[in-house]
N, CA, C and O atoms as a printed pandas DataFrame, in Angstrom:
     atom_number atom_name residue_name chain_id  residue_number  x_coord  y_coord  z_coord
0              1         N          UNK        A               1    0.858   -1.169    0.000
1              2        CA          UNK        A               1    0.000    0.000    0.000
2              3         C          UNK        A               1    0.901    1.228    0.000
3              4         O          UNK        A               1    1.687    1.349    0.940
4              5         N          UNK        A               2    0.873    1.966   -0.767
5              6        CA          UNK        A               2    1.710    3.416   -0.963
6              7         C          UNK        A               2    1.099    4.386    0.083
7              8         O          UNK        A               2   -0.107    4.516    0.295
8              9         N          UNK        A               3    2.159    5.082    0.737
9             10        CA          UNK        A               3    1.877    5.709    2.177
10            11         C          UNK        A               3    0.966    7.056    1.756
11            12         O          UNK        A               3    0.275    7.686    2.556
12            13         N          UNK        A               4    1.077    7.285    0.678
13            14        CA          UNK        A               4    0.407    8.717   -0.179
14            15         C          UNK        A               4   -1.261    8.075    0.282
15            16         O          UNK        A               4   -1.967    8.721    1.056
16            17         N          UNK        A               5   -1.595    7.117   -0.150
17            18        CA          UNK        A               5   -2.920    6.264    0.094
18            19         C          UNK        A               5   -3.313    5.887    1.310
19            20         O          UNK        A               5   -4.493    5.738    1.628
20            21         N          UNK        A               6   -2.301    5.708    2.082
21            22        CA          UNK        A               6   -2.587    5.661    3.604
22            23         C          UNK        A               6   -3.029    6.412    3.748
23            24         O          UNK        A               6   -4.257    6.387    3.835
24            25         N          UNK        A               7   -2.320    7.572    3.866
25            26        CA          UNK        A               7   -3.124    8.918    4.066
26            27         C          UNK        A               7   -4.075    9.250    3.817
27            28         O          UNK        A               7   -4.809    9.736    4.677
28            29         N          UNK        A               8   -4.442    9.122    2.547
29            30        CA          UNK        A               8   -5.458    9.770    2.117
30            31         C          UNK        A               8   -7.092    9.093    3.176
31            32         O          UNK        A               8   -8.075    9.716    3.575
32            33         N          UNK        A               9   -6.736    7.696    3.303
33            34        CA          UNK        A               9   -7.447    7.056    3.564
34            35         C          UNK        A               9   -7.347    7.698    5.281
35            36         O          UNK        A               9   -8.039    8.662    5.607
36            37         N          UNK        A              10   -6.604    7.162    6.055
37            38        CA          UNK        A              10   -6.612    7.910    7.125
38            39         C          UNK        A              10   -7.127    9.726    7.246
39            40         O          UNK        A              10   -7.891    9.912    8.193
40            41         N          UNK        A              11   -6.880   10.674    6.631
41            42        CA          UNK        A              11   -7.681   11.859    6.367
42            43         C          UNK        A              11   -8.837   11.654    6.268
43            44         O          UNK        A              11   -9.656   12.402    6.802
44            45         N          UNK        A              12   -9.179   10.611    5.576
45            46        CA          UNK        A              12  -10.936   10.315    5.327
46            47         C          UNK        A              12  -11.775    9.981    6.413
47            48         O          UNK        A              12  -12.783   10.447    6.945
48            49         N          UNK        A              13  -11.141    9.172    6.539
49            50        CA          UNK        A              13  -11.254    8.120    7.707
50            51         C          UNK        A              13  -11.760    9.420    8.999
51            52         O          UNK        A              13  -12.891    9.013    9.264
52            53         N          UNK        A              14  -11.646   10.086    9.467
53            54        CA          UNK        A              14  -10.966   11.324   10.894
54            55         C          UNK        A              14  -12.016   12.304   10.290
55            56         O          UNK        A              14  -12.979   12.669   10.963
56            57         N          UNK        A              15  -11.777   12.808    8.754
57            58        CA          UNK        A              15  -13.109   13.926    8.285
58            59         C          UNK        A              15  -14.711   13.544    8.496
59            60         O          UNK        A              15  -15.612   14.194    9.027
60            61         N          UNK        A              16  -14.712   12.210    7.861
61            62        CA          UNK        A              16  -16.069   11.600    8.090
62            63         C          UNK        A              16  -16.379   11.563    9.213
63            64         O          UNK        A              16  -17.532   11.934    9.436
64            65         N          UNK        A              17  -15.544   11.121   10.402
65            66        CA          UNK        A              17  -16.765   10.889   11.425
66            67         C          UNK        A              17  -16.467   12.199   12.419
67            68         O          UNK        A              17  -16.509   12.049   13.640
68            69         N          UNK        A              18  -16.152   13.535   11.794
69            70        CA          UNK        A              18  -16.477   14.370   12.521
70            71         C          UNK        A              18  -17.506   15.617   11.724
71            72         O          UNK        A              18  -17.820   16.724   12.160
72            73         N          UNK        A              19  -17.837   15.025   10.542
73            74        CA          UNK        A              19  -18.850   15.632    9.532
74            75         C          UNK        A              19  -20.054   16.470   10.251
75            76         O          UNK        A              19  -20.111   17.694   10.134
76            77         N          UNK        A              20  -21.100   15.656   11.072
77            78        CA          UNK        A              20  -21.872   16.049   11.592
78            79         C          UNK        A              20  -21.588   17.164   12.669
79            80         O          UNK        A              20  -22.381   18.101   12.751
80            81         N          UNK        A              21  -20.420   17.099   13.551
81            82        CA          UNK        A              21  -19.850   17.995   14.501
82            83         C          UNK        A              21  -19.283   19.132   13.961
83            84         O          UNK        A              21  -19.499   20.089   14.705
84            85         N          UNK        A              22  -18.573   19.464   12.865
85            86        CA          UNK        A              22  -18.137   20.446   12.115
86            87         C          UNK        A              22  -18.786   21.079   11.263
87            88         O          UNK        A              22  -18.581   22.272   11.038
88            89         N          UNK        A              23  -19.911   20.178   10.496
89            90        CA          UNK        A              23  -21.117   20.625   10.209
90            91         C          UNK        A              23  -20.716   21.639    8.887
91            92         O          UNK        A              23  -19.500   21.698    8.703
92            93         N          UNK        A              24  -21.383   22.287    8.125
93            94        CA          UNK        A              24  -21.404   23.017    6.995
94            95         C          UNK        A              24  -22.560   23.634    7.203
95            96         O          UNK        A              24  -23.475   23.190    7.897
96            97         N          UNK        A              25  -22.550   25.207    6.304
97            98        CA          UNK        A              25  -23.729   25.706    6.299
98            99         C          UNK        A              25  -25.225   25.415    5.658
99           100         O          UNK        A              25  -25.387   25.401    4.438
100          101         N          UNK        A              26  -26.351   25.173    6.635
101          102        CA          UNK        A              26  -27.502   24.707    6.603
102          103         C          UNK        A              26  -28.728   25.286    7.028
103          104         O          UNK        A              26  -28.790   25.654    8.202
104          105         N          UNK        A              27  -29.855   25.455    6.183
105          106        CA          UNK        A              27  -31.037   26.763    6.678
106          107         C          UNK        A              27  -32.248   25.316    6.420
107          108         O          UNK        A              27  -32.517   24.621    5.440
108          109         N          UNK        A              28  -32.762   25.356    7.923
109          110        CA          UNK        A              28  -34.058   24.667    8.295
110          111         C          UNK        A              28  -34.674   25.739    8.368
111          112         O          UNK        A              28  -34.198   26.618    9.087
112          113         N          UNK        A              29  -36.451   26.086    7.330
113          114        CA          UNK        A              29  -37.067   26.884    7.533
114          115         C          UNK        A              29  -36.180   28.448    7.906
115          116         O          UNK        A              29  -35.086   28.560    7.354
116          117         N          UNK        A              30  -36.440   29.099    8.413
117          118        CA          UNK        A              30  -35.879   30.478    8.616
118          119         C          UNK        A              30  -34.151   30.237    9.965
119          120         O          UNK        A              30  -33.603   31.171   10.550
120          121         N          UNK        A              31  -33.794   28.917   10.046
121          122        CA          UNK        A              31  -33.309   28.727   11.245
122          123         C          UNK        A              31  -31.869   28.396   10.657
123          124         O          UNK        A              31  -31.812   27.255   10.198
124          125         N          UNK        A              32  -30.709   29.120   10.566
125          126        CA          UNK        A              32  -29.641   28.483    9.928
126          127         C          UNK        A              32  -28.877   27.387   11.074
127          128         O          UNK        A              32  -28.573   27.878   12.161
128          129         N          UNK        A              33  -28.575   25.931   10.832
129          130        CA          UNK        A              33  -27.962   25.265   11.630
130          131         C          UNK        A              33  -26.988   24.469   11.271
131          132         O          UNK        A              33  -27.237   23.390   10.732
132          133         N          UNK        A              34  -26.234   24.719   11.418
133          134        CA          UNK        A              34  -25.024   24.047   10.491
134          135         C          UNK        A              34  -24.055   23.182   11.536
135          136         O          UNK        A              34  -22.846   23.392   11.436
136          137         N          UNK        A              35  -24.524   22.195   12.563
137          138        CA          UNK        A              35  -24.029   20.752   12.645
138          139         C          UNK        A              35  -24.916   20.646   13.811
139          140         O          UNK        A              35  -25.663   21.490   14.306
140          141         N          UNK        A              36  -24.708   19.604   14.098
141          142        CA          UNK        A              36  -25.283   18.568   15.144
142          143         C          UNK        A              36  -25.790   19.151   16.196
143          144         O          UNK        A              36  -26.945   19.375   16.557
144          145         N          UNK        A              37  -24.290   19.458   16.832
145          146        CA          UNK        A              37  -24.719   20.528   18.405
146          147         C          UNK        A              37  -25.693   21.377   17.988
147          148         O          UNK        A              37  -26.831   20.992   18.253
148          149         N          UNK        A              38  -25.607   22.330   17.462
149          150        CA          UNK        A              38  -26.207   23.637   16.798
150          151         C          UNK        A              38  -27.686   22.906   17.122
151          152         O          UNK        A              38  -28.253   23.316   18.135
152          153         N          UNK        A              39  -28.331   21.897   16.371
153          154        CA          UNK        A              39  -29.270   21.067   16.213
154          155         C          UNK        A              39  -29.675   20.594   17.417
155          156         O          UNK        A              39  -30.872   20.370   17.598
156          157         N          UNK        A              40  -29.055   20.448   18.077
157          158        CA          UNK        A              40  -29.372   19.481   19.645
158          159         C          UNK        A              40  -29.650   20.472   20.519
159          160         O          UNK        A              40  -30.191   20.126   21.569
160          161         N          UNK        A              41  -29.266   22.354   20.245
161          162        CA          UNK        A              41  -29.363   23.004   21.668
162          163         C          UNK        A              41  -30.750   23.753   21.083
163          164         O          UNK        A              41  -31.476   24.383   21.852
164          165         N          UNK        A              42  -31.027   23.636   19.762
165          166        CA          UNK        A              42  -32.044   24.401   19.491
166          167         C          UNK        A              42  -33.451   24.317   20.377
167          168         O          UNK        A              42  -33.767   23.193   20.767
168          169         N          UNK        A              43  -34.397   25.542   20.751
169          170        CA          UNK        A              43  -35.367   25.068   21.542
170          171         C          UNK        A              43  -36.087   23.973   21.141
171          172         O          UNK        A              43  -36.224   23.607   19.974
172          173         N          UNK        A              44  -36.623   23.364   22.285
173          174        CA          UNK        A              44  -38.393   22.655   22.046
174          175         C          UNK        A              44  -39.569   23.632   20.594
175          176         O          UNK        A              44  -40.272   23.175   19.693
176          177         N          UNK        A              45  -39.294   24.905   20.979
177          178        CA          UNK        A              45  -40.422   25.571   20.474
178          179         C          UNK        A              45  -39.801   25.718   19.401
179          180         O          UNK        A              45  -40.237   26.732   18.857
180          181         N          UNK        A              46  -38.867   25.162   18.694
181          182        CA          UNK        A              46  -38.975   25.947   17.171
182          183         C          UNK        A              46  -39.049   24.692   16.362
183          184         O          UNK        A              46  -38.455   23.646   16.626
184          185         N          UNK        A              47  -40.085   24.975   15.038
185          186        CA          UNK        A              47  -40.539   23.901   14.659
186          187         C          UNK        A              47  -39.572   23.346   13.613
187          188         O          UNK        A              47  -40.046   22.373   13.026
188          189         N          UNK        A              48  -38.578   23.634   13.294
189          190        CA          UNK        A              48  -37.602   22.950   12.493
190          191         C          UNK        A              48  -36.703   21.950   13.483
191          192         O          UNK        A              48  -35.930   21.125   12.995
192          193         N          UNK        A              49  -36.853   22.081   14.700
193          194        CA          UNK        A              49  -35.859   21.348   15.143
194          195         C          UNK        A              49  -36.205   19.985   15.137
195          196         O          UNK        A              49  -35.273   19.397   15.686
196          197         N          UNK        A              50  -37.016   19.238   14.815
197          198        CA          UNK        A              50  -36.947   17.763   14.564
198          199         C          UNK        A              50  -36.037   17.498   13.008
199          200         O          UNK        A              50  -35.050   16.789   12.812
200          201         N          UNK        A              51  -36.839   18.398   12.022
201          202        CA          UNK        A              51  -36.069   18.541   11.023
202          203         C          UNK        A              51  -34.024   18.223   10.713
203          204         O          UNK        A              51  -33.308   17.387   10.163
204          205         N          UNK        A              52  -33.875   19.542   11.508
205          206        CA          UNK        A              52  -32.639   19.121   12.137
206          207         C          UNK        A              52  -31.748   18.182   12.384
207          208         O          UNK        A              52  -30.921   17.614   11.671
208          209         N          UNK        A              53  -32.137   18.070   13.892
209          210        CA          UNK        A              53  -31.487   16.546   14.385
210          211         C          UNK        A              53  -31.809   15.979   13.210
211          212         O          UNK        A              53  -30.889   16.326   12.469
212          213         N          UNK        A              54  -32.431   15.427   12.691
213          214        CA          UNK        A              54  -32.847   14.393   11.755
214          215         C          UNK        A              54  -31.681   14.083   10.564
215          216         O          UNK        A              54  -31.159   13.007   10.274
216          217         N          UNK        A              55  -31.476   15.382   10.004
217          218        CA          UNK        A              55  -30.386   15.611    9.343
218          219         C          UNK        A              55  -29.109   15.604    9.537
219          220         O          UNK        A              55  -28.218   15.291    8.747
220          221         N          UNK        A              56  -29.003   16.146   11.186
221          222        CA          UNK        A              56  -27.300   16.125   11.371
222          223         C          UNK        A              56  -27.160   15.092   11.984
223          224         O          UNK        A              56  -26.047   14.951   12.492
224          225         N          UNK        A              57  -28.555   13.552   12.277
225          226        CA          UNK        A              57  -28.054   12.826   13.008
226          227         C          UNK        A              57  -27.868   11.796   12.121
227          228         O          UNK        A              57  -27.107   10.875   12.420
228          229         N          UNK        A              58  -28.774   11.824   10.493
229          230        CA          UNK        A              58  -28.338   11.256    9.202
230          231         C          UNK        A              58  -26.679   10.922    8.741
231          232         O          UNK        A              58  -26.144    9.930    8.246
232          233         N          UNK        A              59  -26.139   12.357    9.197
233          234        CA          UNK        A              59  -24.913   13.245    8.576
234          235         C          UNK        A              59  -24.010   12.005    9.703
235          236         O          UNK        A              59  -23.097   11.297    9.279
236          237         N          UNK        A              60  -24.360   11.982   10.712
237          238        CA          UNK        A              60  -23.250   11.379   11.521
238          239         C          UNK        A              60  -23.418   10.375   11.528
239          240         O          UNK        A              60  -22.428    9.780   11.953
240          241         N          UNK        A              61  -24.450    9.552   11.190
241          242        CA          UNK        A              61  -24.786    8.059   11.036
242          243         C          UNK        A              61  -23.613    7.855    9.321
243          244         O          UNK        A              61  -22.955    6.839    9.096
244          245         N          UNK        A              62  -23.641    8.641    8.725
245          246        CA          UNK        A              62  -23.015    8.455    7.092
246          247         C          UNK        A              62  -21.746    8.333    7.529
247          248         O          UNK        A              62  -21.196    7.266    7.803
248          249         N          UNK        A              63  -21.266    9.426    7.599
249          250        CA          UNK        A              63  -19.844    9.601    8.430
250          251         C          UNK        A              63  -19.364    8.386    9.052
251          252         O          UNK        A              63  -18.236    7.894    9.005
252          253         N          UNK        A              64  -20.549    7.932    9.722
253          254        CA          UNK        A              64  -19.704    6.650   10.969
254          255         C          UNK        A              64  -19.560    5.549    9.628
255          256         O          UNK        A              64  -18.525    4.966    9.307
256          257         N          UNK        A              65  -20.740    5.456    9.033
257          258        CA          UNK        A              65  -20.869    4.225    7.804
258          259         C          UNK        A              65  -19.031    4.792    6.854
259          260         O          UNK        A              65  -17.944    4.218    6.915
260          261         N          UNK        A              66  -19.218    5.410    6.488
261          262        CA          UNK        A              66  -17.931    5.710    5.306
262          263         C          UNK        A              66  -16.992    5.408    6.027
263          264         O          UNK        A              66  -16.216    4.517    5.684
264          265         N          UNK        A              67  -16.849    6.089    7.198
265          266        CA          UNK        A              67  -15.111    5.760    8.214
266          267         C          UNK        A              67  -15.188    4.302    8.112
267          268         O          UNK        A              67  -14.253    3.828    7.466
268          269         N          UNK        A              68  -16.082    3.404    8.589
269          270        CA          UNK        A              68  -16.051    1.854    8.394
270          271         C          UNK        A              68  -15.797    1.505    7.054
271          272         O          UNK        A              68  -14.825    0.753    7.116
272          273         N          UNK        A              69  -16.128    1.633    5.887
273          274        CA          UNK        A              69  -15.424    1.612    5.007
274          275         C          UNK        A              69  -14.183    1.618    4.588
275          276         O          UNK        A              69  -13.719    0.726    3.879
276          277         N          UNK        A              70  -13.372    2.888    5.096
277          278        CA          UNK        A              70  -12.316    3.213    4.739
278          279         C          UNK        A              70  -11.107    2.335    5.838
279          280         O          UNK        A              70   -9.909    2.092    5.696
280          281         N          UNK        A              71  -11.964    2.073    6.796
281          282        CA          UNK        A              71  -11.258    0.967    7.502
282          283         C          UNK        A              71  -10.980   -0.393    7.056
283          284         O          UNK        A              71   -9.898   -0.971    7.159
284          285         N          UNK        A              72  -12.033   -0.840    6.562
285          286        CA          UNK        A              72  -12.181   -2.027    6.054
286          287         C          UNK        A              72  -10.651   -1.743    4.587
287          288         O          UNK        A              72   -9.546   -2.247    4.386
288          289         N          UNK        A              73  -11.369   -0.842    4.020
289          290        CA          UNK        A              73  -10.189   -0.935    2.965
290          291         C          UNK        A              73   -8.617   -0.981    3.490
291          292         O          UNK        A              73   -7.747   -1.803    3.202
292          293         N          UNK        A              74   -8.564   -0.105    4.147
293          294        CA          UNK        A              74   -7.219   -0.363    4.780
294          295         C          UNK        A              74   -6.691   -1.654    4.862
295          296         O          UNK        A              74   -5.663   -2.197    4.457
296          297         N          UNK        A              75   -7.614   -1.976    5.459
297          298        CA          UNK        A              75   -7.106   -3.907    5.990
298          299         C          UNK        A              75   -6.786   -4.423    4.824
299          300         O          UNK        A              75   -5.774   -5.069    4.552
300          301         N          UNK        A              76   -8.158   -3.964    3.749
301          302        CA          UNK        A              76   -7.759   -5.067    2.153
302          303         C          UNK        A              76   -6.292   -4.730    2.005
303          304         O          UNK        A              76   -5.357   -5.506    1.810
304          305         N          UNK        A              77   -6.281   -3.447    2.134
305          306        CA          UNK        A              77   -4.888   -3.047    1.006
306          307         C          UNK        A              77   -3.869   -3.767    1.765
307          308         O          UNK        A              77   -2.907   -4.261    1.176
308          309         N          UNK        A              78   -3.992   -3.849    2.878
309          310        CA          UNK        A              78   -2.798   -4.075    4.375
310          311         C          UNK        A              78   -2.405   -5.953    3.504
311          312         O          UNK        A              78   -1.380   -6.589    3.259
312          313         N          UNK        A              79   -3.588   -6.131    3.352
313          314        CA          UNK        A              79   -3.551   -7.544    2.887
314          315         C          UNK        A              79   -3.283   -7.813    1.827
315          316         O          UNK        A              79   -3.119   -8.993    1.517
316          317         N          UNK        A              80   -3.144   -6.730    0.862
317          318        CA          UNK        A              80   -3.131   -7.325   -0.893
318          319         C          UNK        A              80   -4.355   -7.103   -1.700
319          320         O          UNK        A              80   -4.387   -6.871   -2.908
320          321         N          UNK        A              81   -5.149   -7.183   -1.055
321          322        CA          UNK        A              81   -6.670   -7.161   -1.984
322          323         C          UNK        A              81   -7.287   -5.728   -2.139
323          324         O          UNK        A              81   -8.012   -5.104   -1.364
324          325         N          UNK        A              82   -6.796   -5.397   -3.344
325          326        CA          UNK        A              82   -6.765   -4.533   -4.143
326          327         C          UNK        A              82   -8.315   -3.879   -4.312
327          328         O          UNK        A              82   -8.860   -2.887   -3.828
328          329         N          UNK        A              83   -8.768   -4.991   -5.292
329          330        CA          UNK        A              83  -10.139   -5.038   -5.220
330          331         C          UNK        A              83  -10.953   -4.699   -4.472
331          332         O          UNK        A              83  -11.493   -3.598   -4.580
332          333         N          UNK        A              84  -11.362   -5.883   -3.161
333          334        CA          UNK        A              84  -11.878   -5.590   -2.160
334          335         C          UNK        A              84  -11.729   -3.606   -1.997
335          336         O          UNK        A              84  -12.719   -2.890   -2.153
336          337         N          UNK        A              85  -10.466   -3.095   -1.702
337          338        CA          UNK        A              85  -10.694   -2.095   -1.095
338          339         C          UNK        A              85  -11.034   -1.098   -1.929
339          340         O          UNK        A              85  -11.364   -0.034   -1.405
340          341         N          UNK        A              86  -11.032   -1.186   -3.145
341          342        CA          UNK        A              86  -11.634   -0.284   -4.080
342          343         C          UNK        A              86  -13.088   -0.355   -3.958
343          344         O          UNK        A              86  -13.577    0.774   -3.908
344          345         N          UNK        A              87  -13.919   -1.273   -3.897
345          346        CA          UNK        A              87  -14.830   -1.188   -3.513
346          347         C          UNK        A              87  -15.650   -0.960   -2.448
347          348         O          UNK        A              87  -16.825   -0.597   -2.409
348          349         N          UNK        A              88  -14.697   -1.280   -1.401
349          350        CA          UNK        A              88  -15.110   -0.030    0.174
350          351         C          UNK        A              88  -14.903    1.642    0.119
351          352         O          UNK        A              88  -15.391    2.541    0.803
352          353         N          UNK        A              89  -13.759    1.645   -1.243
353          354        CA          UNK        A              89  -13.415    3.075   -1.160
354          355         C          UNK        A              89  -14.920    3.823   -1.725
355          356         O          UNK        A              89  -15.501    4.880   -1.481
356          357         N          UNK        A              90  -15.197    2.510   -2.699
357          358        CA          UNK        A              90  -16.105    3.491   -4.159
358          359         C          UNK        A              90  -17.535    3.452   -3.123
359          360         O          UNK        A              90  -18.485    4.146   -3.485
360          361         N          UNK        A              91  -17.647    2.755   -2.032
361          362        CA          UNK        A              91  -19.161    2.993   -1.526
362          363         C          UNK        A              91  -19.172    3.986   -0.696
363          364         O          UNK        A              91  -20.165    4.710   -0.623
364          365         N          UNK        A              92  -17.674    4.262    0.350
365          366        CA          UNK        A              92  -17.843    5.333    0.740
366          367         C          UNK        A              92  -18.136    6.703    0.041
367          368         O          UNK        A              92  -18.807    7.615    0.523
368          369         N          UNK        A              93  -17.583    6.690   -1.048
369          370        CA          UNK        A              93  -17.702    7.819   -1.957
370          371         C          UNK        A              93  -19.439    7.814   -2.519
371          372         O          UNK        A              93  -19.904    8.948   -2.632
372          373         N          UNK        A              94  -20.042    7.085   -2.739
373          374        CA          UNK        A              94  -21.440    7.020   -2.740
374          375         C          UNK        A              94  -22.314    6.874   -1.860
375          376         O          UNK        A              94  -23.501    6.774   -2.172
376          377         N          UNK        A              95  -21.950    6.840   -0.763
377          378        CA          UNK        A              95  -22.659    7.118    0.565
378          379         C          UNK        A              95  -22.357    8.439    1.077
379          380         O          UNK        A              95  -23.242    8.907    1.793
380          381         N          UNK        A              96  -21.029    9.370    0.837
381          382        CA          UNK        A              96  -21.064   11.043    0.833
382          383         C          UNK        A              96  -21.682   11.646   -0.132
383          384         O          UNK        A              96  -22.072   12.799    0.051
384          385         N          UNK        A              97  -21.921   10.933   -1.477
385          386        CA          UNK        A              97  -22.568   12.056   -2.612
386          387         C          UNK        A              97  -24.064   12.007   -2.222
387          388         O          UNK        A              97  -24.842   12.503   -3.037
388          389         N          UNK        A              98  -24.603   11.444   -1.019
389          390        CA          UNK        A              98  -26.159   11.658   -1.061
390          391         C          UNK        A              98  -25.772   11.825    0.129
391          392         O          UNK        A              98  -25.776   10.814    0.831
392          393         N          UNK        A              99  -25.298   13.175    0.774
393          394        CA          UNK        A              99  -25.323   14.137    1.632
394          395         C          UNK        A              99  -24.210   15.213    1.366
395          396         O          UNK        A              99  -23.914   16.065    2.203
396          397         N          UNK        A             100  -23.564   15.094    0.020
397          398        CA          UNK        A             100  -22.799   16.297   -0.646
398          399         C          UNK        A             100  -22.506   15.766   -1.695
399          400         O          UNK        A             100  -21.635   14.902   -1.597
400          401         N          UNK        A             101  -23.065   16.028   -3.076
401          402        CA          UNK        A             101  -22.925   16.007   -4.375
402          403         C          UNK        A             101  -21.411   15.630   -4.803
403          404         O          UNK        A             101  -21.074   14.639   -5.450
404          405         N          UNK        A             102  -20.531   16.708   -4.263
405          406        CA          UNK        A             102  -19.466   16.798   -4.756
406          407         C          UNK        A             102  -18.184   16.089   -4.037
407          408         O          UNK        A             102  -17.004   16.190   -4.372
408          409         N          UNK        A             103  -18.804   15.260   -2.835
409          410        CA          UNK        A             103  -18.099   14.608   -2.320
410          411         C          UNK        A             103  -16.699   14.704   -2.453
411          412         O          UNK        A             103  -16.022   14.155   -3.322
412          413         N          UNK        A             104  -16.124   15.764   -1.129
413          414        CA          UNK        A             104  -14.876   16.347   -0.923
414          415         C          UNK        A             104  -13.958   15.319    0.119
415          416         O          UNK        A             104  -12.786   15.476    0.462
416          417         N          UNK        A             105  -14.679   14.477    0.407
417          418        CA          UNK        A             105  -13.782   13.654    1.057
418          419         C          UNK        A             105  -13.346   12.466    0.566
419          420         O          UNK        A             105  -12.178   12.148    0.789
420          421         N          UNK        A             106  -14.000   11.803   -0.009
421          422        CA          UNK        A             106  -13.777   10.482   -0.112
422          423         C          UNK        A             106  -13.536   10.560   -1.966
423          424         O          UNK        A             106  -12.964    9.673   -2.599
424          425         N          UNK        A             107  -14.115   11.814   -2.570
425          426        CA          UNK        A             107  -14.008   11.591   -4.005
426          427         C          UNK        A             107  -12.278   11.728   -4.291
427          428         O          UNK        A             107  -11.845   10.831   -5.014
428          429         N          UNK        A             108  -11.627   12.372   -3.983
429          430        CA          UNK        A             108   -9.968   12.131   -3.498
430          431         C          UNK        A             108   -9.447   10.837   -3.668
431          432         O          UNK        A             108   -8.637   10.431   -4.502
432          433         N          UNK        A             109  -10.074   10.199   -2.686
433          434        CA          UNK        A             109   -9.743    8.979   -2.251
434          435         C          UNK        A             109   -9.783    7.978   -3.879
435          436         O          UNK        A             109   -8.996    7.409   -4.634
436          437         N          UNK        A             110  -11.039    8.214   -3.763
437          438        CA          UNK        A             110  -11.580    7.031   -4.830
438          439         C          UNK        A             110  -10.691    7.437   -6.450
439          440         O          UNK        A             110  -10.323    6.700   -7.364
440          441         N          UNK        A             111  -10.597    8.809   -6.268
441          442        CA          UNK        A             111   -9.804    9.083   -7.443
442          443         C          UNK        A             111   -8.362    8.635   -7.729
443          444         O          UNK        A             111   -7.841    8.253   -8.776
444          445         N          UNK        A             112   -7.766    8.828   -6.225
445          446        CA          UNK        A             112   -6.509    8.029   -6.238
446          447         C          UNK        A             112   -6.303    6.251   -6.507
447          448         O          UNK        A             112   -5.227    5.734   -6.805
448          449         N          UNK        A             113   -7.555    5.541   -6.328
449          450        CA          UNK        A             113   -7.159    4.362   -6.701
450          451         C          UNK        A             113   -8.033    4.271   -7.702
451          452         O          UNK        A             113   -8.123    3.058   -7.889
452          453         N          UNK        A             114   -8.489    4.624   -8.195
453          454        CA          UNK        A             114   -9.220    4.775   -9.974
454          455         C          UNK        A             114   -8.269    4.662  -11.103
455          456         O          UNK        A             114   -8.540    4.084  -12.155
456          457         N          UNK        A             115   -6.879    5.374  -10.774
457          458        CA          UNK        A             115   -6.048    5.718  -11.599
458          459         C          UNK        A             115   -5.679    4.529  -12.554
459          460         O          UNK        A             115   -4.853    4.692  -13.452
């Protein structure tokens, strides 16, 4: 496994499952909330906040799913199996594009062993 790929994978690995906590900018109804906490301290009384959680607790459920991925690949590569981990790489990367299009974390990744 080339240490350039370690990395990358390890970076991934650490971004994803702090996605939901770092959060990006996000407008529920008139309420901008952009991660998790933000989401969790919002009152009882405002009616987007189920909305919310819902979303940033989506966001951190993905995150946890992709980091397992990128773990798993590790091991393939650790082991030889090439394959295998291209295909943990390529699901993580399709499990971030349906909660960011442009998938900035993992599309890296997947690009580096695409080559």
């Amino acid at each position: 496994m080339s240490s350039e790929l370690n990395q990358l994978l390890d970076g991934a690995i650490a971004t994803s499952k702090q996605w939901a906590e770092k959060g990006w900018p996000m407008t529920f109804g008139r309420y901008e909330v952009n991660s998790v906490i933000e989401a969790r301290a919002l009152a009882d009384t405002v009616n987007t906040r189920i909305e919310a959680n819902a979303y940033w607790e989506d966001v951190a459920e993905v995150g946890e799913e992709t980091a397992e991925h990128g773990e798993v690949a590790k091991k393939a590569l650790a082991e030889g199996n090439a394959m295998k981990a291209k295909q943990h790489i390529f699901s993580a990367f399709f499990e971030e594009r349906k909660i960011n299009d442009a998938a900035p974390t993992w599309g890296p990744v997947f690009a580096a062993v695409d080559k």
